CSV table of N, CA and C and ligand atoms in Angstrom, one decimal:
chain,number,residue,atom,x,y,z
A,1,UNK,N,91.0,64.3,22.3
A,1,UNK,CA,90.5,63.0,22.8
A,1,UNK,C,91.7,62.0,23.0
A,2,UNK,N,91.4,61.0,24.0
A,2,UNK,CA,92.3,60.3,24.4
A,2,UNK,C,92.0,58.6,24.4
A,3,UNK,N,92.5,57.4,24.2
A,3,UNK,CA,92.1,56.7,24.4
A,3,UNK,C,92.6,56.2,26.4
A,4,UNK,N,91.0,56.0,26.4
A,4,UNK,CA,91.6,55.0,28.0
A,4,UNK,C,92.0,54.0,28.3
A,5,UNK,N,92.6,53.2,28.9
A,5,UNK,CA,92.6,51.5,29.7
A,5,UNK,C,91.3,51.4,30.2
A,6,UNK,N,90.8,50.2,29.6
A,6,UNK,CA,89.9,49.6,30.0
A,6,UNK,C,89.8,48.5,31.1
A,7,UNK,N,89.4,48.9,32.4
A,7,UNK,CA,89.7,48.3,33.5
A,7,UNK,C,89.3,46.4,33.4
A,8,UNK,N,89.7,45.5,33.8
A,8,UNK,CA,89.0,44.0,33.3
A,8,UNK,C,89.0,43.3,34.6
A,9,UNK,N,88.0,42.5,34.4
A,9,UNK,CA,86.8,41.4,35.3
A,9,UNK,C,88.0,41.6,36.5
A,10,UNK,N,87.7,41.1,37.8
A,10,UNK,CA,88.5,41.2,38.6
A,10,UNK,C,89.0,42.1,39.2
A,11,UNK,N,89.0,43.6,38.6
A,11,UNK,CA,89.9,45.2,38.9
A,11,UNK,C,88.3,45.3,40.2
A,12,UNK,N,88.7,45.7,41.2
A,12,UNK,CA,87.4,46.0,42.4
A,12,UNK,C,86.4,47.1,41.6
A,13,UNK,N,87.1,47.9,40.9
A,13,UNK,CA,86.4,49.2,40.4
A,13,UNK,C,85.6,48.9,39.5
A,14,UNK,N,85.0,47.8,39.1
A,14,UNK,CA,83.9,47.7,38.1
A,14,UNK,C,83.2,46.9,39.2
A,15,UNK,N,83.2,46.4,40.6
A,15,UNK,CA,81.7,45.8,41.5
A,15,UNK,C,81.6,47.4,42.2
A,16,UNK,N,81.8,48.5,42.0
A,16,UNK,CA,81.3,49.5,42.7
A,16,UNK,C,79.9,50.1,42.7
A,17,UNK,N,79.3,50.2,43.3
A,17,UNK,CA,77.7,51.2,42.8
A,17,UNK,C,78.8,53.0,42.2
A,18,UNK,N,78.3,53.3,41.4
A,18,UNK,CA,78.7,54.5,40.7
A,18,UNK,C,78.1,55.9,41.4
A,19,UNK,N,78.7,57.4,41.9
A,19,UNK,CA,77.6,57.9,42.2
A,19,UNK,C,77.3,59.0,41.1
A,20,UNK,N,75.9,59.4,41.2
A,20,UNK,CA,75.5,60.7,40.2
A,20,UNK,C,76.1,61.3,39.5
A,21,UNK,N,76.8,62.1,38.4
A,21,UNK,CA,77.3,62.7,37.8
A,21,UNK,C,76.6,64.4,38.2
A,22,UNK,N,77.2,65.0,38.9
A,22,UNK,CA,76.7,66.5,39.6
A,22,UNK,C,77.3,67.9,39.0
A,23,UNK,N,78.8,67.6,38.3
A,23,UNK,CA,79.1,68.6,37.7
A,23,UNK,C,79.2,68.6,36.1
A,24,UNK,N,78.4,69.4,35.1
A,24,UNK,CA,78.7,69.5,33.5
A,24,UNK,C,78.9,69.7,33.4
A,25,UNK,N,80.7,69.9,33.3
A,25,UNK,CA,81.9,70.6,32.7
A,25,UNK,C,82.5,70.0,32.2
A,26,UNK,N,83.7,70.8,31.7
A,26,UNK,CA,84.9,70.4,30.7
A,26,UNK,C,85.9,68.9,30.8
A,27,UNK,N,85.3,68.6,32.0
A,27,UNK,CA,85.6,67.0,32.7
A,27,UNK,C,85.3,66.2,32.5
A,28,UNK,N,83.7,66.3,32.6
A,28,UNK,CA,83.0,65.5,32.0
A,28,UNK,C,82.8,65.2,30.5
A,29,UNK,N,83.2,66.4,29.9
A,29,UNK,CA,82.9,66.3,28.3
A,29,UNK,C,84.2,65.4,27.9
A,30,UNK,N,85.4,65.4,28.1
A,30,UNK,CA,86.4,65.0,28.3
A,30,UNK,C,86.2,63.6,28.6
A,31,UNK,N,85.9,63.3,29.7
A,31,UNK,CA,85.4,62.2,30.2
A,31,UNK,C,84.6,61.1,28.8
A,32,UNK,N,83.5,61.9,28.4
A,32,UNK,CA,82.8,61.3,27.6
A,32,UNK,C,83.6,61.1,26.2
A,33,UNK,N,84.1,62.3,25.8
A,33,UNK,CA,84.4,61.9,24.4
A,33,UNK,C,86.0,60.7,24.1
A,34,UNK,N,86.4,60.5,25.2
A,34,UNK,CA,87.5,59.7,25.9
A,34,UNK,C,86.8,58.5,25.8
A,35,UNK,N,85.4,58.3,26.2
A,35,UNK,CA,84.6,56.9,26.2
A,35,UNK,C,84.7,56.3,24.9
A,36,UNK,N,83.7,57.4,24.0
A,36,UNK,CA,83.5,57.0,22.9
A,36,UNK,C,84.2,56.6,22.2
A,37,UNK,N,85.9,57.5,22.0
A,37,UNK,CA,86.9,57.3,21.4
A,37,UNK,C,87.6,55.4,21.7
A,38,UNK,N,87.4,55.4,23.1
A,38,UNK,CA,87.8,54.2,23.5
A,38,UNK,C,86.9,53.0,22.8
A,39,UNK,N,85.6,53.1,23.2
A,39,UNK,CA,84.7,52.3,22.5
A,39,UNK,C,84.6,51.9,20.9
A,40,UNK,N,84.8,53.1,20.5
A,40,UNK,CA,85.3,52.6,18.9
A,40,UNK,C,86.0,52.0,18.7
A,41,UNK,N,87.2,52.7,18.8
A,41,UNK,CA,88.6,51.8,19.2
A,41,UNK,C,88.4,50.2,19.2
A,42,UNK,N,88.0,49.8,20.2
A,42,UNK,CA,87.6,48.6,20.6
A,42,UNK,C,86.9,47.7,20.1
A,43,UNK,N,86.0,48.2,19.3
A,43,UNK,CA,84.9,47.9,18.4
A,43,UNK,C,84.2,47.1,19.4
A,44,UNK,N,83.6,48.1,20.3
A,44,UNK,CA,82.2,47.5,20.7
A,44,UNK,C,81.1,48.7,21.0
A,45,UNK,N,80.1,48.3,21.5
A,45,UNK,CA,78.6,49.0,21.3
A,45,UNK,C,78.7,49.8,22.8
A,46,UNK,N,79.4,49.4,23.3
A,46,UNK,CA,78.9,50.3,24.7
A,46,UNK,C,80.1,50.7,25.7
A,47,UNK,N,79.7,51.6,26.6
A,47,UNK,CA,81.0,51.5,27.6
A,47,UNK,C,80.6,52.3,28.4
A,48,UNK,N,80.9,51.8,30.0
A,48,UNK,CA,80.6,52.6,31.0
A,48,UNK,C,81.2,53.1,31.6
A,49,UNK,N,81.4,54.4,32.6
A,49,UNK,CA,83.0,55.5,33.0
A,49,UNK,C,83.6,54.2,33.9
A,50,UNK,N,82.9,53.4,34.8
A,50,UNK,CA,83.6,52.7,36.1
A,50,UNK,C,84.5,52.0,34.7
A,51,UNK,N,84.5,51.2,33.7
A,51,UNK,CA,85.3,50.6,33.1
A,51,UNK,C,86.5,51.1,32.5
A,52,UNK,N,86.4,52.4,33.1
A,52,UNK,CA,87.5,53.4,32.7
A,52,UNK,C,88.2,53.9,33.9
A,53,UNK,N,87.5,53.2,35.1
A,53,UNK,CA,88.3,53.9,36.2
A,53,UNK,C,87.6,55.1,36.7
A,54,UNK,N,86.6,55.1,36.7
A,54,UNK,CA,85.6,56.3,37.0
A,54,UNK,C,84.3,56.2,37.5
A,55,UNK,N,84.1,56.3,38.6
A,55,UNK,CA,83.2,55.8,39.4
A,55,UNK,C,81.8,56.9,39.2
A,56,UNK,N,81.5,56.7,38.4
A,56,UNK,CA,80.5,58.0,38.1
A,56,UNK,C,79.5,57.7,37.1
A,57,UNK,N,78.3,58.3,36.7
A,57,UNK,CA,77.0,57.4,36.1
A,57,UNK,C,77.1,58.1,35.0
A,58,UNK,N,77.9,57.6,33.8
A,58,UNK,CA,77.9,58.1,32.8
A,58,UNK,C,78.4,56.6,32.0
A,59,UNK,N,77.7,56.6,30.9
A,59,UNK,CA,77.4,55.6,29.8
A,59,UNK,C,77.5,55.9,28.5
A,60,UNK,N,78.5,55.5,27.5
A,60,UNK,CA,78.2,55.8,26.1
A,60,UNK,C,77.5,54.6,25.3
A,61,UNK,N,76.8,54.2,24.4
A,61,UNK,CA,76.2,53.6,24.0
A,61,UNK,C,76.1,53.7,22.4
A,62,UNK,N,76.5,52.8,21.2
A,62,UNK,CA,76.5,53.1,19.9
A,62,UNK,C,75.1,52.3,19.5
A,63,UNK,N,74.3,53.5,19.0
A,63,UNK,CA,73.1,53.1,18.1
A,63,UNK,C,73.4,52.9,16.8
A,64,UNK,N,72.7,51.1,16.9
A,64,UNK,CA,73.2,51.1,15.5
A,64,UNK,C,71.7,50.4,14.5
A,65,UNK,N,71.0,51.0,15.4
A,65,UNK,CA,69.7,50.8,14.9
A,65,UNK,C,69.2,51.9,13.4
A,66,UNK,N,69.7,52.4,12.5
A,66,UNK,CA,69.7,53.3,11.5
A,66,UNK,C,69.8,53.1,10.2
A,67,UNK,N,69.1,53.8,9.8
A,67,UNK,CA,68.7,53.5,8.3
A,67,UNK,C,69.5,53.0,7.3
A,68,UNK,N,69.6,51.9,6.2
A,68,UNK,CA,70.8,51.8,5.3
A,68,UNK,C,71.8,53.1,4.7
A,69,UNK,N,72.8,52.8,4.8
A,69,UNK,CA,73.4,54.1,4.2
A,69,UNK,C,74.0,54.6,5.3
A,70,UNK,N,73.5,54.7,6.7
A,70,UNK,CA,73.7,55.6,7.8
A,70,UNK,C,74.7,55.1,8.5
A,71,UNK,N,75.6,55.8,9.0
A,71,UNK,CA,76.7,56.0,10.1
A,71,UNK,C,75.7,55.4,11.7
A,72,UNK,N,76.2,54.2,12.2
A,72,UNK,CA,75.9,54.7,13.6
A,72,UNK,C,76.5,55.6,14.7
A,73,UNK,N,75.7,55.9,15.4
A,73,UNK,CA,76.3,57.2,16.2
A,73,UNK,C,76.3,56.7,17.9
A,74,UNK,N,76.8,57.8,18.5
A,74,UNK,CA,77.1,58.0,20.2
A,74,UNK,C,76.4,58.3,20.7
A,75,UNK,N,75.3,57.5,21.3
A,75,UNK,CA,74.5,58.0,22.9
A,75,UNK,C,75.0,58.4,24.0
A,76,UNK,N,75.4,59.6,24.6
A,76,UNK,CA,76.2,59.7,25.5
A,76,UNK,C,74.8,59.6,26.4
A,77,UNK,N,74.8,59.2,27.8
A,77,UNK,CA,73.2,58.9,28.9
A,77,UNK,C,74.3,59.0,30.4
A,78,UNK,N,73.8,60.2,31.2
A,78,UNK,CA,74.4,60.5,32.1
A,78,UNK,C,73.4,60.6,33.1
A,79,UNK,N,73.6,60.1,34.2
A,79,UNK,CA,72.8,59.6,35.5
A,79,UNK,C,71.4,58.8,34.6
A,80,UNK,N,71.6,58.0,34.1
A,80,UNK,CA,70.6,57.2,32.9
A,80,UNK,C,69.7,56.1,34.2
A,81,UNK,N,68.3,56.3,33.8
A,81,UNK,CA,67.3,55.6,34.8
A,81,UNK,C,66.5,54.9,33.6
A,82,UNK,N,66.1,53.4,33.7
A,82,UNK,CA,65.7,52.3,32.9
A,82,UNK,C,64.0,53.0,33.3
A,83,UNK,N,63.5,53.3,32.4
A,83,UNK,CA,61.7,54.1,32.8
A,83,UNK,C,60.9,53.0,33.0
A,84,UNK,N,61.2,52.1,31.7
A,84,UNK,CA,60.2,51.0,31.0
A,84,UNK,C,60.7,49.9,30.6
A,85,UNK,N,60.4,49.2,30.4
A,85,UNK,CA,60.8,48.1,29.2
A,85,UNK,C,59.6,46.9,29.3
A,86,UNK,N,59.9,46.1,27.6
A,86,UNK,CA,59.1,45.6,27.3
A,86,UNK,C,59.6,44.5,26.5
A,87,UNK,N,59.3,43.3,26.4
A,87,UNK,CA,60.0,42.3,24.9
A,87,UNK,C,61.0,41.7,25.8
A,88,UNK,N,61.1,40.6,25.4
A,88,UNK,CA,62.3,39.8,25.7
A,88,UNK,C,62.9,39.3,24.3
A,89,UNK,N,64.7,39.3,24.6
A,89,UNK,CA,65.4,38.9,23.6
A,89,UNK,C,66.5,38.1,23.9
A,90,UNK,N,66.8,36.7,23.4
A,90,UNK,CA,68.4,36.1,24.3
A,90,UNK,C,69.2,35.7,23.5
A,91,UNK,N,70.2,35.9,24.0
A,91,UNK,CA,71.2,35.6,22.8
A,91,UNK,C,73.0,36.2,23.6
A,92,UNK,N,74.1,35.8,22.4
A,92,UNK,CA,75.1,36.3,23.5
A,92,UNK,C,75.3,37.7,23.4
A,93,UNK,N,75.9,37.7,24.7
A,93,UNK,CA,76.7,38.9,25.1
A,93,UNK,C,77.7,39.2,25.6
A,94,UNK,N,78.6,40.3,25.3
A,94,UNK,CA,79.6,40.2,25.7
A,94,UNK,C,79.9,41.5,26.6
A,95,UNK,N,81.6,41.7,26.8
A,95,UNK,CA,81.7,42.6,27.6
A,95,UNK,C,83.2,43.4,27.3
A,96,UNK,N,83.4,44.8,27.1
A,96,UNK,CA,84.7,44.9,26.6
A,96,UNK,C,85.5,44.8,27.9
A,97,UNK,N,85.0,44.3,29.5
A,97,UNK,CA,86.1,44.4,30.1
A,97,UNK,C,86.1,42.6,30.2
A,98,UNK,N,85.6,42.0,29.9
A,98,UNK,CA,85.7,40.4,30.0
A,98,UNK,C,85.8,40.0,28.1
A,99,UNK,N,87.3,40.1,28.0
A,99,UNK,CA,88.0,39.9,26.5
A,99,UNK,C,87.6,38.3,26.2
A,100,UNK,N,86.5,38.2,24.6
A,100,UNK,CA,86.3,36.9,24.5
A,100,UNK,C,85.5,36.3,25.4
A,101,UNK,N,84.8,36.1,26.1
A,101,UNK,CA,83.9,35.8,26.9
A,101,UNK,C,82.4,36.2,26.5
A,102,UNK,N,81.6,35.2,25.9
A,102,UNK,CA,80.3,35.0,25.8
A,102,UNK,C,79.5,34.5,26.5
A,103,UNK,N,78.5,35.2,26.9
A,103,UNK,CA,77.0,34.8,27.6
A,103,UNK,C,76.0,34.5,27.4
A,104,UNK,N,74.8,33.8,27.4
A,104,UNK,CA,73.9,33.8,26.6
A,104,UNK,C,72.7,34.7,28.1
A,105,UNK,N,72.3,35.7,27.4
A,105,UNK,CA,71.7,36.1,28.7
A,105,UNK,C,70.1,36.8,28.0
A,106,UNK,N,68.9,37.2,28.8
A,106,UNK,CA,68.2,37.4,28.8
A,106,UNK,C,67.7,38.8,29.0
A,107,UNK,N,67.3,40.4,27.8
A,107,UNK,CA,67.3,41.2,27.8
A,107,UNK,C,65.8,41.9,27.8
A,108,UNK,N,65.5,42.5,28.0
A,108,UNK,CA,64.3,43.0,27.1
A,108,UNK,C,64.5,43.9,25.8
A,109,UNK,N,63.5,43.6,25.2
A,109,UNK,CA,63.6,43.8,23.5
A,109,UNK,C,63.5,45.5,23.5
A,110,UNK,N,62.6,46.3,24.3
A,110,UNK,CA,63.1,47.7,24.1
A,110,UNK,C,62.5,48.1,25.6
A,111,UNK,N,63.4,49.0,25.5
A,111,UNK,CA,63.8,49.8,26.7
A,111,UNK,C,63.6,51.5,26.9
A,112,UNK,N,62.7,52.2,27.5
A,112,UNK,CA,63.0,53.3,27.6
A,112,UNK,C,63.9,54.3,28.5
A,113,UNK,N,64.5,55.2,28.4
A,113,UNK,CA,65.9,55.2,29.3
A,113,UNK,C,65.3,56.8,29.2
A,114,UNK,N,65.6,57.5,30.8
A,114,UNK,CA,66.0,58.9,31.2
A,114,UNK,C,66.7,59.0,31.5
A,115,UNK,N,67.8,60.3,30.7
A,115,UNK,CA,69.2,60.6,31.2
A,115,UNK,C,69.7,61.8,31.2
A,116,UNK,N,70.5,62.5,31.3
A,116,UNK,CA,70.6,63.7,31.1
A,116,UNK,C,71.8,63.6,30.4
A,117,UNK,N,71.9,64.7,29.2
A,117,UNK,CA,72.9,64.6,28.5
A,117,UNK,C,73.9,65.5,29.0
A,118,UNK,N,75.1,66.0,28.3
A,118,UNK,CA,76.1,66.6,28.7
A,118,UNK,C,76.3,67.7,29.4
A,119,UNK,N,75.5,68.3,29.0
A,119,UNK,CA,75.1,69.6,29.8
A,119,UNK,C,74.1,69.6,30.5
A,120,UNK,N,73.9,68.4,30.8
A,120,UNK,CA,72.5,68.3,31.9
A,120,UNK,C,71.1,68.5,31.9
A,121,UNK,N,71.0,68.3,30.3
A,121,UNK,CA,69.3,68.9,30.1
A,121,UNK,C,69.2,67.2,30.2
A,122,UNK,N,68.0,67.3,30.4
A,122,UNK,CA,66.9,65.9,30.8
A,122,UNK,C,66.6,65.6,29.5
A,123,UNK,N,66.4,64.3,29.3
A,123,UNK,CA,65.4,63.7,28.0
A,123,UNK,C,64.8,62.4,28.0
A,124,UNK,N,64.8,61.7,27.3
A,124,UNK,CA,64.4,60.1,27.2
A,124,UNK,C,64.6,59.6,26.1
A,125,UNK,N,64.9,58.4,26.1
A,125,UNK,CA,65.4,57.9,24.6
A,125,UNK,C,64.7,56.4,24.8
A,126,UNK,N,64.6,55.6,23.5
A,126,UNK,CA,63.8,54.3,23.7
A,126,UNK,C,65.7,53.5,22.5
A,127,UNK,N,65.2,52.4,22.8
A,127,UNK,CA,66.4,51.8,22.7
A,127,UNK,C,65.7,50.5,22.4
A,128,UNK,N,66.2,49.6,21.3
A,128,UNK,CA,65.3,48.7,20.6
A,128,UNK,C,66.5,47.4,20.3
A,129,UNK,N,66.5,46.1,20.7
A,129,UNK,CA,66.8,44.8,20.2
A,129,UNK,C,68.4,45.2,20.5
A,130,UNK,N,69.4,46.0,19.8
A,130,UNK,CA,70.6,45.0,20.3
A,130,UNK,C,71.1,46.7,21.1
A,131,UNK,N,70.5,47.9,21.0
A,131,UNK,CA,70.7,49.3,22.0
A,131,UNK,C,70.0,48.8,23.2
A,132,UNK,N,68.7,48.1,23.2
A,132,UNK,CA,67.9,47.8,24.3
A,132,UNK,C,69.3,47.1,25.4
A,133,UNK,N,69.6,45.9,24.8
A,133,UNK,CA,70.1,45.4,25.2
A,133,UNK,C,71.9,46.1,25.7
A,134,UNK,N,72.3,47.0,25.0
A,134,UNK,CA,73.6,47.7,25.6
A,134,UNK,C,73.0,48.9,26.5
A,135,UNK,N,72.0,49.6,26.6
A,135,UNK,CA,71.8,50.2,27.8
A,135,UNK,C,71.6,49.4,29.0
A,136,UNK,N,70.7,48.4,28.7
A,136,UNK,CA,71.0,47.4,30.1
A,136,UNK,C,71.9,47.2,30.8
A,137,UNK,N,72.8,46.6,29.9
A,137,UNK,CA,74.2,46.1,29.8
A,137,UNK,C,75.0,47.2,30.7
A,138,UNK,N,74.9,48.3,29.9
A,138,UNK,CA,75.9,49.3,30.6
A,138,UNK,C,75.3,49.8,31.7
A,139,UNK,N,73.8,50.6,32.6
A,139,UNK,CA,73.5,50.4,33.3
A,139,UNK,C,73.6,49.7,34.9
A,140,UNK,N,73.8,48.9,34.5
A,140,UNK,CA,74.0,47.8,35.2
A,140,UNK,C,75.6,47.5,35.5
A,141,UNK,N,76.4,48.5,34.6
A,141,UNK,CA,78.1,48.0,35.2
A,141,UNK,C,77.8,49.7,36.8
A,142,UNK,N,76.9,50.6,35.8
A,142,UNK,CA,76.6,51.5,37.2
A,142,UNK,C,76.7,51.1,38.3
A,143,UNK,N,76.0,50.1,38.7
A,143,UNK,CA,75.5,49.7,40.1
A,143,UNK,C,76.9,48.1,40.1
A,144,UNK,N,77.7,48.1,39.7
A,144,UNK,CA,78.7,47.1,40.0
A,144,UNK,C,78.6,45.8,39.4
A,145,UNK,N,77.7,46.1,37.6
A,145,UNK,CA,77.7,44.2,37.9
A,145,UNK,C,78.0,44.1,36.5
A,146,UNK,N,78.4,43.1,36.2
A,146,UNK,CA,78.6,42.5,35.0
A,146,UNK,C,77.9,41.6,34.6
A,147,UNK,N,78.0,41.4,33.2
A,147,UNK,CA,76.9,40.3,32.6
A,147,UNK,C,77.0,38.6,32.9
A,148,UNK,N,78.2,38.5,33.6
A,148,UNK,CA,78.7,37.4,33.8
A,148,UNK,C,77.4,37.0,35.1
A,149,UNK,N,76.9,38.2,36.0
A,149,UNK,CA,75.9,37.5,37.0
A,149,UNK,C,74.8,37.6,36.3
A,150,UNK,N,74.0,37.6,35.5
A,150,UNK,CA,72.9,37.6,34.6
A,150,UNK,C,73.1,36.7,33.3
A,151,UNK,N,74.2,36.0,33.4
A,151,UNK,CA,74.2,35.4,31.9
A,151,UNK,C,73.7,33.5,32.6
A,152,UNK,N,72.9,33.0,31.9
A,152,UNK,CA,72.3,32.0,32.2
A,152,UNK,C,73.3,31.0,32.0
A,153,UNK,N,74.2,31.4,30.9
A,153,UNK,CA,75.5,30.1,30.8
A,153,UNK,C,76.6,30.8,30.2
A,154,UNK,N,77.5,30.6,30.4
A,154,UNK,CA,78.7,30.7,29.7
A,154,UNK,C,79.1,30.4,27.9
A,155,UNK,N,79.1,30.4,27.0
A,155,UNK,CA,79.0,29.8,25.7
A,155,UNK,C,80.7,29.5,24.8
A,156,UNK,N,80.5,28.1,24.7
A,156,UNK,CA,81.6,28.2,24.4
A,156,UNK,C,82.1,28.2,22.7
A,157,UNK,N,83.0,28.3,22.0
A,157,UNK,CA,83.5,28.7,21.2
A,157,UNK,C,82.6,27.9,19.9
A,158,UNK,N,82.3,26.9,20.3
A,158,UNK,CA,81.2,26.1,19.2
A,158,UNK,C,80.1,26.4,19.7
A,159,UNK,N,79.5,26.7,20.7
A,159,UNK,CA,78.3,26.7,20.7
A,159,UNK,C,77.9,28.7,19.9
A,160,UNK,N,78.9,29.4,20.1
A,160,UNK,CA,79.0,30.6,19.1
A,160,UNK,C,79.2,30.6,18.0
A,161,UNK,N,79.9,29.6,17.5
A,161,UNK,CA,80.2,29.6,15.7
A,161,UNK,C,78.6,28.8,15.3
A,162,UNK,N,78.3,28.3,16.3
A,162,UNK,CA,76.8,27.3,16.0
A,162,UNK,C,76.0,28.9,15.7
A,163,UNK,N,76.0,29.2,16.6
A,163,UNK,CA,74.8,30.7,16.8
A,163,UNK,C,75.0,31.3,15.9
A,164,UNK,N,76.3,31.7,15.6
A,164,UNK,CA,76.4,32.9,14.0
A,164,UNK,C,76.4,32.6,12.8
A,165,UNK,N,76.4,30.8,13.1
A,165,UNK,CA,76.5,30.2,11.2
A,165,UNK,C,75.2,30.2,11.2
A,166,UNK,N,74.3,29.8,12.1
A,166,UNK,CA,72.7,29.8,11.7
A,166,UNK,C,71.7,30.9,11.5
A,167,UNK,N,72.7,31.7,11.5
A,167,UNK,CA,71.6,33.1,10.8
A,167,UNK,C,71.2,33.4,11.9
A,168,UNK,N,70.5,33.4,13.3
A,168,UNK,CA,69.0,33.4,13.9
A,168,UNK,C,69.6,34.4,14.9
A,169,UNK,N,70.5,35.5,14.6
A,169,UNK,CA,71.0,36.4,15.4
A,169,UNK,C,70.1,37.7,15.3
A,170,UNK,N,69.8,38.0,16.6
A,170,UNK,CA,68.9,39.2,16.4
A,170,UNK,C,68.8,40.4,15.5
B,201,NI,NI1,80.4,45.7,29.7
């Protein structure tokens, strides 16, 4: 595993629409476990291939919705389609290719997602409050966009120390 460069706001390759992921091979596995690696690294919840320079519909995503005691783990979601969703939740968000930059944007609270995993078997996964919200998130850099066009405002450095001293974080 390798860590990548994370492409940032501005680089053309994150407004791209992404296409299909068609071959599951040793590229793609590669590809993914490269994400993840990166994503940790970074300490953030999500990451999508175009932010790596990879124009292709593949998404890692860290669930961290799990029992006390438990490790969260890697959703890897390849050619990932939004089925359902339901609940709204707002609050900030961020982005690992826009460093420091908070949004306050509007999500739904859970999400059901079909994707195919590494070797291309089909499945579905539901995704709840702050996953709900990083499959969106990452989804969405798919088709070229960042949260910066969906964030209702910009949030600035007090109005975030306001938000995380008052407890009322999802
Ligand atoms: Ni992002």
């Amino acid at each position: 595993m390798a860590l990548r460069n994370i492409l940032k706001e501005g680089d053309e390759m994150l407004e791209k629409h992404c296409r299909p992921v068609t071959d599951f091979n040793d590229r793609l596995h590669i590809l993914l476990d490269d994400m993840a690696e990166t994503m940790n690294s970074a300490e953030g919840v999500g990451l999508a291939a175009p932010q790596v320079g990879v124009l292709r519909r593949a998404v890692v995503v860290l669930e961290t919705n799990v029992p006390e005691g438990e490790e969260p783990y890697v959703v890897e979601l390849v050619n990932p389609e939004i089925l359902s969703s339901d609940g709204e939740q707002e609050g900030p968000e961020g982005c690992l290719s826009v460093p420091g930059v908070y949004g306050w944007v509007k999500r739904p609270e859970h999400v059901v997602v079909r994707a195919q995993d590494r070797n291309g078997e089909t499945f579905e996964i539901e995704g709840f409050g702050l996953t709900a919200r990083a499959f969106c998130h990452e989804i969405a850099h798919l088709e070229g966009q960042l949260f910066l066009e969906v964030s209702e405002h910009l949030m600035t450095e007090e109005e975030l120390e306001e938000y995380y001293s008052s407890g009322d974080e999802a």
